[in-house]
Every structure is written in structure tokens, then in C-alpha cells.
Coordinates of C-alpha atoms in Angstrom, one line a residue:
Chain A
A1 CA -79.2 76.1 -28.6
Q2 CA -76.9 73.2 -27.7
S3 CA -74.5 73.1 -24.9
V4 CA -72.8 70.6 -22.4
T5 CA -71.6 71.0 -18.8
Q6 CA -69.3 68.9 -17.1
L7 CA -69.1 69.1 -13.3
G8 CA -65.6 68.6 -12.1
S9 CA -62.6 69.6 -14.3
H10 CA -60.5 67.0 -12.2
V11 CA -61.6 63.8 -10.7
S12 CA -59.5 61.3 -8.6
V13 CA -60.4 57.8 -7.8
S14 CA -58.5 54.9 -6.4
E15 CA -57.8 51.8 -8.7
G16 CA -60.8 49.4 -8.5
A17 CA -63.1 52.3 -7.4
L18 CA -66.2 53.4 -9.3
V19 CA -65.7 56.0 -11.9
L20 CA -68.5 58.7 -12.3
L21 CA -68.0 61.6 -14.7
R22 CA -70.9 64.1 -14.8
C23 CA -72.4 65.7 -18.1
N24 CA -75.6 67.7 -18.3
Y25 CA -76.6 68.9 -21.6
S26 CA -79.0 71.5 -23.0
S27 CA -80.6 71.0 -26.4
S28 CA -83.5 72.6 -28.4
V29 CA -84.1 69.2 -30.2
P30 CA -83.7 65.6 -29.1
P31 CA -79.9 65.3 -28.5
Y32 CA -77.3 63.0 -29.9
L33 CA -74.9 62.4 -26.9
F34 CA -71.3 61.4 -27.0
W35 CA -68.3 60.7 -24.7
Y36 CA -64.9 60.9 -26.1
V37 CA -61.6 60.2 -24.3
Q38 CA -58.2 61.6 -25.0
Y39 CA -55.2 59.7 -23.7
P40 CA -51.9 61.6 -23.4
N41 CA -50.5 62.6 -26.9
Q42 CA -53.3 61.0 -28.6
G43 CA -56.4 62.3 -30.4
L44 CA -59.9 62.0 -29.2
Q45 CA -61.3 58.6 -29.4
L46 CA -65.1 57.7 -29.3
L47 CA -66.1 55.9 -26.0
L48 CA -69.9 55.6 -26.6
K49 CA -72.8 57.5 -28.0
Y50 CA -76.5 57.9 -27.5
T51 CA -78.7 58.1 -30.5
S52 CA -82.1 57.8 -29.3
A53 CA -82.2 54.0 -29.0
A54 CA -81.6 52.5 -25.7
T55 CA -81.1 54.8 -22.7
L56 CA -78.3 52.7 -21.3
V57 CA -75.4 52.8 -23.7
K58 CA -72.3 50.4 -23.4
G59 CA -69.0 51.7 -24.7
I60 CA -65.3 50.5 -24.9
N61 CA -63.2 49.6 -22.0
G62 CA -66.2 48.9 -19.7
F63 CA -67.5 52.3 -19.7
E64 CA -71.4 53.0 -19.9
A65 CA -73.6 56.1 -19.9
E66 CA -77.4 56.4 -19.2
F67 CA -79.5 59.0 -20.9
K68 CA -81.7 60.6 -18.4
K69 CA -84.2 63.1 -20.1
S70 CA -85.8 64.2 -17.1
E71 CA -82.4 65.2 -15.6
T72 CA -80.9 66.3 -19.0
S73 CA -78.0 64.2 -17.9
F74 CA -75.7 61.6 -19.6
H75 CA -73.3 60.6 -16.9
L76 CA -70.3 58.2 -17.6
T77 CA -69.6 55.4 -15.3
K78 CA -67.3 52.4 -15.0
P79 CA -67.7 50.0 -12.0
S80 CA -63.8 49.6 -11.5
A81 CA -61.2 52.0 -12.3
H82 CA -57.9 50.8 -13.9
M83 CA -54.7 52.6 -14.1
S84 CA -55.0 52.8 -17.8
D85 CA -58.3 54.7 -17.6
A86 CA -56.3 58.0 -16.7
A87 CA -57.1 60.4 -19.3
E88 CA -59.2 63.5 -20.1
Y89 CA -62.8 62.8 -21.0
F90 CA -65.2 65.1 -23.0
C91 CA -69.0 64.9 -23.2
A92 CA -70.5 66.3 -26.5
V93 CA -73.8 66.9 -28.0
T94 CA -74.9 67.2 -31.6
L95 CA -77.9 67.9 -33.8
Y96 CA -79.3 64.9 -35.9
N97 CA -76.2 62.9 -35.1
F98 CA -74.1 65.1 -37.2
N99 CA -70.4 65.8 -36.4
K100 CA -70.7 69.2 -35.5
F101 CA -70.1 68.8 -31.7
Y102 CA -70.7 71.0 -28.9
F103 CA -68.2 69.8 -26.3
G104 CA -67.9 70.2 -22.5
S105 CA -64.8 71.6 -21.0
G106 CA -63.4 68.1 -20.2
T107 CA -62.8 66.1 -17.0
K108 CA -59.3 64.8 -16.2
L109 CA -59.4 61.4 -14.5
N110 CA -56.6 60.6 -12.2
V111 CA -56.4 56.9 -11.0
K112 CA -54.5 56.4 -7.7
P113 CA -52.7 53.0 -7.2
Chain B
E1 CA -55.3 52.0 -42.4
A2 CA -53.8 55.4 -41.3
G3 CA -55.8 57.6 -39.1
V4 CA -56.2 61.5 -39.2
T5 CA -52.7 63.0 -39.2
Q6 CA -52.0 66.5 -38.2
F7 CA -48.8 68.6 -38.9
P8 CA -46.9 70.0 -37.0
S9 CA -47.6 68.7 -33.6
H10 CA -46.3 71.6 -31.9
S11 CA -45.6 75.2 -33.1
V12 CA -44.4 78.0 -31.3
I13 CA -44.5 81.5 -33.2
E14 CA -44.5 85.2 -32.4
K15 CA -47.3 87.4 -32.4
G16 CA -47.7 88.8 -35.8
Q17 CA -46.2 85.8 -37.6
T18 CA -48.1 83.4 -40.0
V19 CA -48.7 79.7 -39.3
T20 CA -50.2 77.1 -41.3
L21 CA -51.5 73.9 -39.8
R22 CA -52.1 70.9 -41.9
C23 CA -54.5 67.9 -41.6
D24 CA -54.5 64.7 -43.6
P25 CA -58.0 62.9 -43.1
I26 CA -58.7 59.3 -43.6
S27 CA -58.6 58.3 -47.0
G28 CA -62.0 58.6 -48.7
H29 CA -63.5 60.7 -46.1
D30 CA -65.3 63.5 -47.7
N31 CA -66.1 65.3 -44.5
L32 CA -63.4 67.1 -42.7
Y33 CA -63.7 69.3 -39.6
W34 CA -61.6 71.7 -37.6
Y35 CA -62.0 72.2 -34.0
R36 CA -60.1 74.4 -31.5
R37 CA -59.4 74.1 -27.7
V38 CA -58.3 77.4 -26.0
M39 CA -56.6 77.4 -22.6
G40 CA -58.2 74.3 -21.3
K41 CA -61.5 75.3 -22.1
E42 CA -64.2 73.4 -24.3
I43 CA -63.3 72.2 -27.7
K44 CA -65.2 74.6 -30.2
F45 CA -66.2 73.9 -33.8
L46 CA -64.4 75.9 -36.3
L47 CA -65.6 74.6 -39.7
H48 CA -66.7 71.8 -41.9
F49 CA -65.6 70.8 -45.4
V50 CA -67.5 68.5 -47.6
K51 CA -64.9 67.5 -50.2
E52 CA -63.4 70.9 -51.1
S53 CA -66.4 73.0 -50.3
K54 CA -66.9 74.7 -47.0
Q55 CA -70.2 73.4 -45.7
D56 CA -70.3 75.3 -42.4
E57 CA -67.7 78.0 -41.2
S58 CA -69.8 79.5 -38.6
G59 CA -67.1 78.8 -35.9
M60 CA -64.2 80.6 -37.5
P61 CA -63.3 83.4 -35.0
N62 CA -62.3 86.2 -37.4
N63 CA -60.7 86.8 -40.9
R64 CA -57.2 86.1 -39.7
F65 CA -58.1 82.3 -40.0
L66 CA -58.2 80.7 -43.5
A67 CA -59.1 77.2 -44.2
E68 CA -58.6 75.5 -47.6
R69 CA -59.0 71.9 -48.7
T70 CA -57.9 72.0 -52.3
G71 CA -58.8 68.7 -54.3
G72 CA -60.8 67.6 -51.4
T73 CA -58.0 65.8 -49.8
Y74 CA -55.9 67.4 -47.1
S75 CA -56.7 70.7 -45.5
T76 CA -54.8 73.7 -44.3
L77 CA -55.6 76.3 -41.6
K78 CA -53.7 79.4 -41.8
V79 CA -53.6 82.0 -39.0
Q80 CA -52.3 85.4 -40.4
P81 CA -51.2 87.4 -38.3
A82 CA -51.1 85.2 -35.1
E83 CA -52.5 86.8 -32.0
L84 CA -51.8 85.7 -28.4
E85 CA -55.5 84.5 -28.1
D86 CA -54.9 82.1 -30.9
S87 CA -52.8 79.7 -28.8
G88 CA -54.4 76.4 -28.1
V89 CA -54.7 73.0 -29.5
Y90 CA -56.3 72.6 -33.0
F91 CA -58.0 69.4 -33.8
C92 CA -58.9 67.9 -37.1
A93 CA -61.6 65.2 -37.7
S94 CA -62.9 63.3 -40.6
S95 CA -65.7 61.2 -41.3
Q96 CA -67.1 59.2 -44.4
D97 CA -70.5 60.5 -44.1
L98 CA -72.3 63.2 -42.3
D99 CA -73.7 60.9 -39.6
A100 CA -70.6 58.4 -39.5
E101 CA -68.1 58.3 -36.7
A102 CA -65.7 61.1 -36.7
F103 CA -62.2 60.3 -36.1
F104 CA -59.9 62.8 -34.4
G105 CA -56.3 63.7 -35.1
Q106 CA -53.9 64.2 -32.1
G107 CA -54.1 67.9 -32.5
T108 CA -51.5 70.6 -33.2
R109 CA -50.5 72.6 -30.0
L110 CA -50.1 76.2 -31.1
T111 CA -48.3 78.8 -28.9
V112 CA -48.2 82.4 -29.7
V113 CA -45.7 84.4 -27.7

């Protein structure tokens, strides 16, 4: 079975501070892992994905995530938060890189000036 | 190129009424997916079309939900009769191939009162 747990439904950081959004997964087969972002009044947008190549994955807007099999984690980070990063972020896992996603419950990121 | 478009963006209906949601995928995308997010919880898979055929409808909650994709272009999701627990945001996504990037629409927020 596949599932994702996102710790922290709300995260607040100051502009310029490190962003760390946590994601732990459970998968019966080698996972494909994704981070999506939803800005207000917009659809989900792919930030980055892990498909069993490099364990450190770089995405758009300066975000990156590291796949750690031993910890079953795929945390999302960004060294310096920008006001425009305020959005809701979703971690997801799929089988065989197909688009039947199992999403986490989302983390709303607030960036304070 | 237009993205995935969903209509309406918001719908408020009374319990027992019927509502039809529409999704226009990106042109040429054979794969179309419906997802639902209920009450700020995780986004859950409903079903997957390949062209006009239902490939996987394992996530459909019950027989009050009917999805169609006549002609393999746009898709509709009908809820009849609607219940209070059907309230949520319904997302549609499309992809060219099974393992290609899925593009999401902005969602339809359904409120059943």
C-alpha cells in the first residue's frame, strides 16, 4: 500500500529563512515521489519529482528535496524563503511513475515579512 | 496552449440536487484523472480515463457519482443526488502518456448545503 504523511499542516517562516516541509512515505514497491504546489486560486503545479535517479532532486523556484530510503522521507527545502512562496504544498507517491497519486494532507506555508 | 480547464469554479447546491462538473483536458492528452479533496484532508484519486475508457475507477466513492468522457475529449462528473459529505474541491488532471507529467486544473469547489 502507498501513503504519505506530511508533518505540520501549517508552517510559518520569515522571509529569507530556511524552508523545510516534511514528508514521509510508505510504499510496497520502490516509490516515485513528487512535490506539488498550489498557489491561491490556481491548480496544482509540479515542483519536482524523484524517479529513482539522483537522490537529491532540484525543482523550480529554488526548491529541492532529498530521497532518504532509510528514513522513508522526501523532505522539501529551500534555503531562503520569498514572499511568493506562500502557498500550499503537497507531497505525493505513485507506483511505477504513473499518475495515480497518493497525496499527503498538505502543508500551508506562510512567509512573514 | 491552454491548460486544464474546469467548470464551474464554484458550485453551491442543496442536498438531494444534482450537479455536473466539467473538465477540459489539454488538447491531445489521452489520460484524464479526477481527484477530490474533502474538508482540507488529503487529495484522493477518484478515477482515470484513457481516451473514452475508464481505466481505473477504484476511487469512486459510491454509485451517486458518474463520470463520462464521451469522444475522449472533455469529461463530466455528475453527483446525483448530492449529499453533505460530497462537499470539497474536485480536481481534474490530464497527461499525454501514463508516465508523462500530469497537469492539474484549478479545481471546482462544491458546497452541498
